[in-house]
Amino acid sequence: MSRINLLQTYGPLIEWDWISENFVEDILPALQGHIFLSAVSVAIALAISLPLGILAARYRTAYAPVTFVTGLLYTIPSLAMFGILITVPGIGIGPRAVIVALVAYSLLVLIRNVVAGLDAVPPETIDAAKGMGLTPAQILFGVELPLALPVIVAGIRIATVTIIGIATIGAYISGGGLGKMIFDGINRGFPTMIITGAVLATALAIVADVSLLAVERRLRPWARTRRA
Amino acid sequence: MEAIFEVTQRPNFPELLQTHIVLSVVSLLIAIAIAIPVSLAVRNTPLGSAIAINIGNVGRAVPSIAILALALPVLGFGFAPSLLALTLLAIPPILINAATGLKEVSREVVDAARGMGLSEAQILSRIQLPIAMPVIFAGIRTSAVQVVAAATLATFIGGGGLGELIVEGLQRSDTPVLLAGSFTIALLAIATELIFGGLERAFTPKGLRLARKKK
């Protein structure tokens, strides 16, 4: 098929009228759904990764098996992961399967960064805290975790950007979000929908990346002064 | 379980597997052929490597299904558009890692080599490339695993591959077909990860391996 034929079949690449007409009814909800899916998944993944990461940092023998299993999960292609998850009783087709998959994909990066962040806390600082009579819980929450926070946020940033991309594929198993516009666009042969979904998903990933990077820098004032 | 295994005995299964592998391998090779020379060209100019790395970063933020779907209105259905889209997807990780790896070979080492009278070509082949090799290979590994995963999506634009089994399984509510496709793709991705992980270790120069062990 020649290119001219294609353009005739598909019409112009972007119909701005369609965008302005459907902005409130279709585009905005898709964007909100996408943000919701990604945010919920990162939050759940963090709730799992923080305790697991703290444990793995304390009991080193657990670290290798934990990264092996989460690394395996991370390697499984998303469409295959969705395909397996929807056959699991209690999950089925829909946002639930997408969220489970997105959580699974976040674990490796998050746990790895929690451990790396805790590892980077200078032992002298912990000794000083002990010498001041702080309890182990106080040391963990008052000294170690705050110092590890920039590295943990760096993990959250990478996980979020990855998840926003993968969530688009979740639309194929009725997860909703911006991917639905892309798949609907493919099915209807309507490039405007594909491009709108694709551009918004990319923009969302970049905005998340840049803003979490800003948070990371703010949490690490010593790095800023050193750079200057 | 048996029903899943039966699907892999179907006459079209080898063809789907083959298309999947050909799509992945060819696009990865083209991506390497583009990303590595570009990274080499910008290796000594900080601005050039910064531009290459930033283009790579933006490229990574574009969802894989978006790149494949965008190939559709421009290039149409089929194998070739899928191949092009997968190549575009495969470039960023290699570009980022190769440009970063080459940039981070320490200035002093390169200066010392120059002081010893090595030519630019010798500095590249004996100093910069060996030191950057593990990072470059890590990029190729990321890219390979990503391409195997994205090739699953080629089915949406008529590119074939194992994704067809997942689509068929879902549309007909045929669980064995769905799971046969999913498990094969998962295994293929894990195998890719392991193979490239091995290559990465094999291509790490002995000196670097020793230095790492010491740590």
Short mmCIF file of C-alpha atoms in Angstrom, two decimals, chain B:
data_model
loop_
_atom_site.label_atom_id
_atom_site.label_comp_id
_atom_site.label_asym_id
_atom_site.label_seq_id
_atom_site.Cartn_x
_atom_site.Cartn_y
_atom_site.Cartn_z
CA MET B 1 -1.46 -28.02 31.59
CA GLU B 2 -1.61 -30.58 28.83
CA ALA B 3 -3.91 -28.35 26.82
CA ILE B 4 -1.34 -25.56 27.04
CA PHE B 5 1.35 -27.87 25.79
CA GLU B 6 -0.84 -28.95 22.89
CA VAL B 7 -0.99 -25.38 21.63
CA THR B 8 2.77 -25.40 21.16
CA GLN B 9 2.33 -28.43 18.88
CA ARG B 10 0.07 -26.52 16.51
CA PRO B 11 1.47 -26.15 12.99
CA ASN B 12 1.54 -22.32 13.15
CA PHE B 13 3.38 -22.17 16.48
CA PRO B 14 6.94 -22.44 15.06
CA GLU B 15 6.08 -19.71 12.56
CA LEU B 16 4.85 -17.33 15.29
CA LEU B 17 7.93 -18.06 17.39
CA GLN B 18 10.18 -17.51 14.40
CA THR B 19 8.55 -14.19 13.48
CA HIS B 20 8.88 -13.07 17.09
CA ILE B 21 12.58 -13.91 17.19
CA VAL B 22 13.33 -12.45 13.74
CA LEU B 23 11.53 -9.19 14.60
CA SER B 24 13.48 -8.92 17.87
CA VAL B 25 16.92 -9.85 16.53
CA VAL B 26 16.79 -7.75 13.37
CA SER B 27 15.51 -4.62 15.12
CA LEU B 28 18.10 -5.03 17.87
CA LEU B 29 20.91 -5.34 15.29
CA ILE B 30 19.75 -2.26 13.36
CA ALA B 31 19.47 -0.33 16.64
CA ILE B 32 23.02 -1.30 17.59
CA ALA B 33 24.23 -0.29 14.12
CA ILE B 34 22.70 3.15 14.66
CA ALA B 35 23.25 3.84 18.37
CA ILE B 36 26.87 2.72 18.70
CA PRO B 37 28.33 4.84 15.85
CA VAL B 38 26.38 7.86 17.11
CA SER B 39 27.76 7.37 20.63
CA LEU B 40 31.27 6.97 19.24
CA ALA B 41 30.90 10.14 17.21
CA VAL B 42 29.90 12.23 20.24
CA ARG B 43 32.24 10.61 22.75
CA ASN B 44 34.69 13.51 22.99
CA THR B 45 32.20 16.37 22.94
CA PRO B 46 30.26 16.92 26.19
CA LEU B 47 27.47 18.79 24.38
CA GLY B 48 27.09 16.00 21.83
CA SER B 49 26.84 13.28 24.47
CA ALA B 50 24.42 15.38 26.53
CA ILE B 51 22.16 15.76 23.48
CA ALA B 52 22.39 12.03 22.68
CA ILE B 53 21.59 11.06 26.28
CA ASN B 54 18.64 13.44 26.49
CA ILE B 55 17.18 12.23 23.21
CA GLY B 56 17.54 8.72 24.60
CA ASN B 57 15.77 9.68 27.83
CA VAL B 58 12.82 11.25 26.05
CA GLY B 59 12.68 8.22 23.73
CA ARG B 60 12.46 5.91 26.72
CA ALA B 61 9.50 7.82 28.11
CA VAL B 62 7.39 7.05 25.02
CA PRO B 63 5.30 3.93 25.77
CA SER B 64 6.11 1.00 23.49
CA ILE B 65 2.51 0.54 22.36
CA ALA B 66 2.48 4.22 21.39
CA ILE B 67 5.45 3.83 19.05
CA LEU B 68 3.91 0.75 17.44
CA ALA B 69 0.50 2.36 17.16
CA LEU B 70 1.99 5.50 15.61
CA ALA B 71 3.68 3.44 12.92
CA LEU B 72 0.23 2.39 11.80
CA PRO B 73 -1.16 5.59 10.24
CA VAL B 74 2.24 6.48 8.76
CA LEU B 75 3.46 3.12 7.45
CA GLY B 76 0.45 0.83 7.60
CA PHE B 77 -0.01 -2.76 8.77
CA GLY B 78 2.52 -5.54 8.61
CA PHE B 79 5.99 -6.80 9.32
CA ALA B 80 8.06 -3.84 8.06
CA PRO B 81 6.24 -1.15 10.10
CA SER B 82 6.60 -3.38 13.17
CA LEU B 83 10.29 -3.79 12.49
CA LEU B 84 10.78 -0.04 12.19
CA ALA B 85 8.82 0.67 15.38
CA LEU B 86 10.77 -1.96 17.32
CA THR B 87 14.04 -0.50 16.04
CA LEU B 88 13.01 2.95 17.29
CA LEU B 89 12.23 1.36 20.66
CA ALA B 90 15.54 -0.47 20.82
CA ILE B 91 17.72 2.59 20.20
CA PRO B 92 17.28 4.68 23.41
CA PRO B 93 18.66 2.22 26.02
CA ILE B 94 21.73 1.48 23.89
CA LEU B 95 22.27 5.14 23.08
CA ILE B 96 21.98 6.24 26.73
CA ASN B 97 24.34 3.57 28.03
CA ALA B 98 26.92 3.79 25.25
CA ALA B 99 27.07 7.59 25.40
CA THR B 100 27.21 7.60 29.22
CA GLY B 101 29.74 4.77 29.38
CA LEU B 102 32.10 6.43 26.91
CA LYS B 103 31.67 9.84 28.53
CA GLU B 104 32.53 8.51 31.95
CA VAL B 105 35.87 7.00 31.01
CA SER B 106 37.96 9.25 33.19
CA ARG B 107 39.65 12.20 31.54
CA GLU B 108 42.97 11.39 33.26
CA VAL B 109 43.14 7.88 31.80
CA VAL B 110 42.56 9.23 28.29
CA ASP B 111 45.08 12.03 28.85
CA ALA B 112 47.66 9.54 30.10
CA ALA B 113 47.13 7.42 26.99
CA ARG B 114 47.51 10.49 24.79
CA GLY B 115 50.67 11.43 26.67
CA MET B 116 52.03 7.96 25.96
CA GLY B 117 51.62 8.74 22.27
CA LEU B 118 48.55 6.64 21.46
CA SER B 119 46.55 7.77 18.44
CA GLU B 120 42.84 8.63 18.75
CA ALA B 121 41.95 5.28 17.17
CA GLN B 122 44.17 3.42 19.63
CA ILE B 123 42.70 5.35 22.57
CA LEU B 124 39.25 4.31 21.39
CA SER B 125 39.99 0.64 20.81
CA ARG B 126 42.34 0.04 23.73
CA ILE B 127 41.12 2.43 26.44
CA GLN B 128 37.64 3.87 25.95
CA LEU B 129 35.84 0.87 24.46
CA PRO B 130 37.14 -1.78 26.89
CA ILE B 131 36.38 0.40 29.93
CA ALA B 132 32.90 1.33 28.66
CA MET B 133 32.10 -2.20 27.44
CA PRO B 134 30.16 -3.47 30.50
CA VAL B 135 27.95 -0.36 30.48
CA ILE B 136 27.39 -0.62 26.72
CA PHE B 137 26.44 -4.28 27.07
CA ALA B 138 24.07 -3.52 29.92
CA GLY B 139 22.31 -1.13 27.54
CA ILE B 140 22.12 -3.77 24.82
CA ARG B 141 20.69 -6.24 27.35
CA THR B 142 18.00 -3.80 28.51
CA SER B 143 17.17 -3.10 24.90
CA ALA B 144 17.02 -6.79 23.94
CA VAL B 145 14.63 -7.69 26.76
CA GLN B 146 12.51 -4.65 25.96
CA VAL B 147 12.33 -5.55 22.27
CA VAL B 148 11.29 -9.14 22.97
CA ALA B 149 8.51 -7.73 25.17
CA ALA B 150 7.46 -5.10 22.64
CA ALA B 151 7.47 -7.63 19.78
CA THR B 152 4.47 -9.14 21.58
CA LEU B 153 2.58 -5.95 20.73
CA ALA B 154 3.47 -6.18 17.02
CA THR B 155 0.37 -8.32 16.58
CA PHE B 156 -1.77 -5.19 17.05
CA ILE B 157 -0.37 -3.71 13.85
CA GLY B 158 -0.25 -6.96 11.92
CA GLY B 159 3.40 -7.77 12.56
CA GLY B 160 2.76 -11.31 13.74
CA GLY B 161 4.72 -12.98 16.52
CA LEU B 162 3.65 -14.76 19.69
CA GLY B 163 1.37 -11.90 20.72
CA GLU B 164 -1.14 -13.39 18.25
CA LEU B 165 -1.72 -16.28 20.64
CA ILE B 166 -2.54 -13.89 23.49
CA VAL B 167 -4.97 -11.95 21.30
CA GLU B 168 -6.57 -15.15 20.02
CA GLY B 169 -6.82 -16.58 23.52
CA LEU B 170 -8.47 -13.43 24.84
CA GLN B 171 -10.89 -12.98 21.96
CA ARG B 172 -12.08 -16.59 22.02
CA SER B 173 -11.79 -16.92 25.81
CA ASP B 174 -9.47 -19.84 25.13
CA THR B 175 -7.39 -20.07 28.31
CA PRO B 176 -4.88 -22.71 27.08
CA VAL B 177 -4.03 -20.62 23.99
CA LEU B 178 -3.76 -17.48 26.14
CA LEU B 179 -1.47 -19.16 28.65
CA ALA B 180 0.62 -20.95 26.01
CA GLY B 181 1.33 -17.58 24.41
CA SER B 182 1.97 -15.83 27.72
CA PHE B 183 4.31 -18.49 29.11
CA THR B 184 6.29 -18.82 25.88
CA ILE B 185 6.79 -15.06 25.71
CA ALA B 186 7.77 -14.94 29.39
CA LEU B 187 10.31 -17.73 28.90
CA LEU B 188 11.69 -16.07 25.79
CA ALA B 189 12.22 -12.81 27.71
CA ILE B 190 13.86 -14.57 30.66
CA ALA B 191 16.13 -16.52 28.27
CA THR B 192 17.09 -13.24 26.57
CA GLU B 193 17.92 -11.68 29.92
CA LEU B 194 20.10 -14.65 30.90
CA ILE B 195 21.90 -14.87 27.53
CA PHE B 196 22.70 -11.17 27.44
CA GLY B 197 23.67 -11.21 31.12
CA GLY B 198 26.22 -13.89 30.21
CA LEU B 199 27.47 -11.86 27.23
CA GLU B 200 27.81 -8.82 29.48
CA ARG B 201 30.06 -10.77 31.86
CA ALA B 202 32.03 -12.28 28.97
CA PHE B 203 32.71 -8.86 27.49
CA THR B 204 33.85 -7.29 30.76
CA PRO B 205 37.63 -6.94 30.47
CA LYS B 206 39.61 -9.03 32.94
CA GLY B 207 41.10 -5.98 34.62
CA LEU B 208 37.69 -4.51 35.40
CA ARG B 209 36.45 -7.85 36.72
CA LEU B 210 39.41 -8.07 39.10
CA ALA B 211 38.91 -4.48 40.24
CA ARG B 212 35.25 -5.22 40.99
CA LYS B 213 36.05 -8.37 42.95
CA LYS B 214 38.41 -6.43 45.18
CA LYS B 215 35.57 -4.11 46.16
#
